[in-house]
Structure formats: C-alpha cells, structure tokens
Amino acid sequence: MEIFLVESFAHTRDRLAEILATIPQAHLAGHAESARAAIAAILEKKPDVVLLALKLDDGSAFDVLREVHAREPGIDFYVLSNYPSEPYQRYAERLGALAFFDKNEGLEPVRRLLERRACLH
C-alpha cells in the first residue's frame, strides 16, 4: 500500500513516517508541505492513500481534495487536523475524505486504520 503524506510541520511528518514504518505492507510514496506541491505529486504518483493535514503552507486540505479527488476518486484520503470541528469534518467528507482525525488525540487511531487498510490491500 503506497501512502503519500501532506504535512507542513516536519515534526509531525517525521512522526507519521515512523508510524508508517511499523505497518507491514505500507510504504511511504512521498510527501509534500504545500497544497500546490501535493496536488502535482499525488496526481503523478497516484498512491493508494493520502494522509492530508488540514492546514498547509499555501492552502488547505480542501484545496487538495477539490483538485485531486474528482480526477482520482480511487485514492483514499484521510484528513488530520488540530481543528477537529464538525463543520470542517463534514466539508472534508463532502469533498471525498474518508475520515477526519484529531491530531490532539494522538496518531494511534491513524495507525490502526492504516494497518487495517494495509491488510485489505
């Protein structure tokens, strides 16, 4: 299972990469820090999964979802945010995100989901 990370903060991106390394059958396909770079890389690489931070250097997860999900609906998007409000979650889901995770609760729920997802791949 190929996973692409979109996260502006290096510390969080590094932590997510560490988590991915513990999941059998998961492989980090690449990463981006901005919406513009993420859109180009995701469309080029076509990973199975994208972990997508809500706030990015030059935009948001919403920009990436709007641009990529319509063109590549087979990619699974999961949004991560320090701002877990219900309106953000509902909007992300309307744009194609499968789940919305609160970073403040830690990354273990993300790991569990990806581990289950990798078993299906």
PDB file of C-alpha atoms in Angstrom:
ATOM      1  CA  MET A   1       0.000   0.000   0.000  1.00  0.00           C
ATOM      2  CA  GLU A   2       1.516   3.290  -1.132  1.00  0.00           C
ATOM      3  CA  ILE A   3       0.917   6.240   1.224  1.00  0.00           C
ATOM      4  CA  PHE A   4       1.602   9.894   0.475  1.00  0.00           C
ATOM      5  CA  LEU A   5       1.931  12.417   3.345  1.00  0.00           C
ATOM      6  CA  VAL A   6       0.879  16.050   3.078  1.00  0.00           C
ATOM      7  CA  GLU A   7       2.001  17.889   6.201  1.00  0.00           C
ATOM      8  CA  SER A   8       3.640  21.306   6.709  1.00  0.00           C
ATOM      9  CA  PHE A   9       5.207  20.532  10.072  1.00  0.00           C
ATOM     10  CA  ALA A  10       8.378  18.463   9.812  1.00  0.00           C
ATOM     11  CA  HIS A  11       7.978  17.016  13.311  1.00  0.00           C
ATOM     12  CA  THR A  12       4.507  15.649  12.578  1.00  0.00           C
ATOM     13  CA  ARG A  13       5.577  14.437   9.138  1.00  0.00           C
ATOM     14  CA  ASP A  14       8.558  12.603  10.667  1.00  0.00           C
ATOM     15  CA  ARG A  15       6.329  11.051  13.335  1.00  0.00           C
ATOM     16  CA  LEU A  16       3.866   9.846  10.694  1.00  0.00           C
ATOM     17  CA  ALA A  17       6.727   8.352   8.667  1.00  0.00           C
ATOM     18  CA  GLU A  18       7.889   6.494  11.791  1.00  0.00           C
ATOM     19  CA  ILE A  19       4.384   5.133  12.298  1.00  0.00           C
ATOM     20  CA  LEU A  20       4.153   4.001   8.678  1.00  0.00           C
ATOM     21  CA  ALA A  21       7.429   2.126   9.046  1.00  0.00           C
ATOM     22  CA  THR A  22       5.762  -0.099  11.682  1.00  0.00           C
ATOM     23  CA  ILE A  23       2.933  -1.159   9.372  1.00  0.00           C
ATOM     24  CA  PRO A  24       3.593  -4.235   7.262  1.00  0.00           C
ATOM     25  CA  GLN A  25       2.771  -3.675   3.580  1.00  0.00           C
ATOM     26  CA  ALA A  26       2.777   0.123   3.971  1.00  0.00           C
ATOM     27  CA  HIS A  27       5.282   2.181   2.021  1.00  0.00           C
ATOM     28  CA  LEU A  28       5.854   5.941   2.083  1.00  0.00           C
ATOM     29  CA  ALA A  29       5.452   7.052  -1.528  1.00  0.00           C
ATOM     30  CA  GLY A  30       6.477  10.654  -0.829  1.00  0.00           C
ATOM     31  CA  HIS A  31       5.491  13.829   0.936  1.00  0.00           C
ATOM     32  CA  ALA A  32       4.635  17.472   0.331  1.00  0.00           C
ATOM     33  CA  GLU A  33       4.356  20.554   2.527  1.00  0.00           C
ATOM     34  CA  SER A  34       2.058  22.674   0.388  1.00  0.00           C
ATOM     35  CA  ALA A  35      -1.224  22.217  -1.419  1.00  0.00           C
ATOM     36  CA  ARG A  36       0.270  23.032  -4.805  1.00  0.00           C
ATOM     37  CA  ALA A  37       3.135  20.535  -4.429  1.00  0.00           C
ATOM     38  CA  ALA A  38       0.757  17.910  -3.029  1.00  0.00           C
ATOM     39  CA  ILE A  39      -1.652  18.177  -5.952  1.00  0.00           C
ATOM     40  CA  ALA A  40       1.112  17.718  -8.524  1.00  0.00           C
ATOM     41  CA  ALA A  41       2.796  14.835  -6.679  1.00  0.00           C
ATOM     42  CA  ILE A  42      -0.410  12.950  -5.880  1.00  0.00           C
ATOM     43  CA  LEU A  43      -1.609  13.173  -9.482  1.00  0.00           C
ATOM     44  CA  GLU A  44       1.786  11.944 -10.671  1.00  0.00           C
ATOM     45  CA  LYS A  45       2.303   9.127  -8.148  1.00  0.00           C
ATOM     46  CA  LYS A  46      -1.331   8.009  -7.695  1.00  0.00           C
ATOM     47  CA  PRO A  47      -0.810   6.488  -4.230  1.00  0.00           C
ATOM     48  CA  ASP A  48      -3.389   4.242  -2.590  1.00  0.00           C
ATOM     49  CA  VAL A  49      -3.733   6.541   0.443  1.00  0.00           C
ATOM     50  CA  VAL A  50      -3.106  10.202   1.219  1.00  0.00           C
ATOM     51  CA  LEU A  51      -2.714  11.464   4.781  1.00  0.00           C
ATOM     52  CA  LEU A  52      -3.594  15.121   4.466  1.00  0.00           C
ATOM     53  CA  ALA A  53      -3.118  17.866   7.048  1.00  0.00           C
ATOM     54  CA  LEU A  54      -5.950  20.389   7.108  1.00  0.00           C
ATOM     55  CA  LYS A  55      -3.706  23.483   7.192  1.00  0.00           C
ATOM     56  CA  LEU A  56      -0.906  23.716   4.632  1.00  0.00           C
ATOM     57  CA  ASP A  57       1.719  26.300   3.736  1.00  0.00           C
ATOM     58  CA  ASP A  58      -0.221  27.677   0.772  1.00  0.00           C
ATOM     59  CA  GLY A  59      -3.763  26.472   1.339  1.00  0.00           C
ATOM     60  CA  SER A  60      -5.664  23.658   2.933  1.00  0.00           C
ATOM     61  CA  ALA A  61      -6.702  20.038   2.608  1.00  0.00           C
ATOM     62  CA  PHE A  62      -9.871  21.333   0.985  1.00  0.00           C
ATOM     63  CA  ASP A  63      -7.849  22.696  -1.958  1.00  0.00           C
ATOM     64  CA  VAL A  64      -6.140  19.330  -2.444  1.00  0.00           C
ATOM     65  CA  LEU A  65      -9.368  17.360  -2.123  1.00  0.00           C
ATOM     66  CA  ARG A  66     -11.210  19.614  -4.595  1.00  0.00           C
ATOM     67  CA  GLU A  67      -8.465  19.289  -7.184  1.00  0.00           C
ATOM     68  CA  VAL A  68      -7.433  15.652  -6.811  1.00  0.00           C
ATOM     69  CA  HIS A  69     -10.439  13.629  -5.651  1.00  0.00           C
ATOM     70  CA  ALA A  70     -12.528  14.468  -8.717  1.00  0.00           C
ATOM     71  CA  ARG A  71      -9.686  13.357 -11.013  1.00  0.00           C
ATOM     72  CA  GLU A  72      -8.555  10.333  -8.980  1.00  0.00           C
ATOM     73  CA  PRO A  73     -11.549   9.060  -6.976  1.00  0.00           C
ATOM     74  CA  GLY A  74      -9.813   5.747  -6.234  1.00  0.00           C
ATOM     75  CA  ILE A  75      -7.340   7.362  -3.833  1.00  0.00           C
ATOM     76  CA  ASP A  76      -8.323   7.155  -0.159  1.00  0.00           C
ATOM     77  CA  PHE A  77      -7.937  10.499   1.637  1.00  0.00           C
ATOM     78  CA  TYR A  78      -7.700  10.869   5.415  1.00  0.00           C
ATOM     79  CA  VAL A  79      -7.539  14.370   6.913  1.00  0.00           C
ATOM     80  CA  LEU A  80      -5.543  15.195  10.063  1.00  0.00           C
ATOM     81  CA  SER A  81      -6.177  18.388  11.988  1.00  0.00           C
ATOM     82  CA  ASN A  82      -5.633  20.279  15.226  1.00  0.00           C
ATOM     83  CA  TYR A  83      -9.017  21.884  14.458  1.00  0.00           C
ATOM     84  CA  PRO A  84     -11.477  18.978  14.671  1.00  0.00           C
ATOM     85  CA  SER A  85     -14.661  20.984  14.362  1.00  0.00           C
ATOM     86  CA  GLU A  86     -17.677  19.240  12.917  1.00  0.00           C
ATOM     87  CA  PRO A  87     -18.134  21.719  10.017  1.00  0.00           C
ATOM     88  CA  TYR A  88     -14.528  21.067   8.866  1.00  0.00           C
ATOM     89  CA  GLN A  89     -15.097  17.332   9.129  1.00  0.00           C
ATOM     90  CA  ARG A  90     -18.364  17.405   7.185  1.00  0.00           C
ATOM     91  CA  TYR A  91     -16.854  19.595   4.453  1.00  0.00           C
ATOM     92  CA  ALA A  92     -13.793  17.332   4.105  1.00  0.00           C
ATOM     93  CA  GLU A  93     -16.083  14.317   3.796  1.00  0.00           C
ATOM     94  CA  ARG A  94     -18.223  16.090   1.173  1.00  0.00           C
ATOM     95  CA  LEU A  95     -15.037  16.675  -0.823  1.00  0.00           C
ATOM     96  CA  GLY A  96     -14.089  12.992  -0.627  1.00  0.00           C
ATOM     97  CA  ALA A  97     -12.208  12.389   2.633  1.00  0.00           C
ATOM     98  CA  LEU A  98     -12.999   9.012   4.181  1.00  0.00           C
ATOM     99  CA  ALA A  99     -12.111  10.019   7.737  1.00  0.00           C
ATOM    100  CA  PHE A 100     -11.044  13.036   9.772  1.00  0.00           C
ATOM    101  CA  PHE A 101      -8.599  12.634  12.678  1.00  0.00           C
ATOM    102  CA  ASP A 102      -7.898  14.978  15.573  1.00  0.00           C
ATOM    103  CA  LYS A 103      -4.105  15.321  15.919  1.00  0.00           C
ATOM    104  CA  ASN A 104      -4.601  16.357  19.540  1.00  0.00           C
ATOM    105  CA  GLU A 105      -5.777  12.817  20.336  1.00  0.00           C
ATOM    106  CA  GLY A 106      -2.526  11.354  19.026  1.00  0.00           C
ATOM    107  CA  LEU A 107      -1.740   9.377  15.920  1.00  0.00           C
ATOM    108  CA  GLU A 108      -2.569   5.869  17.149  1.00  0.00           C
ATOM    109  CA  PRO A 109      -6.081   5.905  15.602  1.00  0.00           C
ATOM    110  CA  VAL A 110      -4.467   6.766  12.254  1.00  0.00           C
ATOM    111  CA  ARG A 111      -2.010   3.884  12.660  1.00  0.00           C
ATOM    112  CA  ARG A 112      -4.798   1.403  13.456  1.00  0.00           C
ATOM    113  CA  LEU A 113      -6.831   2.487  10.435  1.00  0.00           C
ATOM    114  CA  LEU A 114      -3.839   2.239   8.105  1.00  0.00           C
ATOM    115  CA  GLU A 115      -2.892  -1.152   9.479  1.00  0.00           C
ATOM    116  CA  ARG A 116      -6.413  -2.452   8.765  1.00  0.00           C
ATOM    117  CA  ARG A 117      -6.333  -0.804   5.340  1.00  0.00           C
ATOM    118  CA  ALA A 118      -2.962  -2.433   4.533  1.00  0.00           C
ATOM    119  CA  CYS A 119      -4.375  -5.871   5.352  1.00  0.00           C
ATOM    120  CA  LEU A 120      -7.077  -5.354   2.708  1.00  0.00           C
ATOM    121  CA  HIS A 121      -4.600  -4.284   0.051  1.00  0.00           C
TER     122      HIS A 121
END
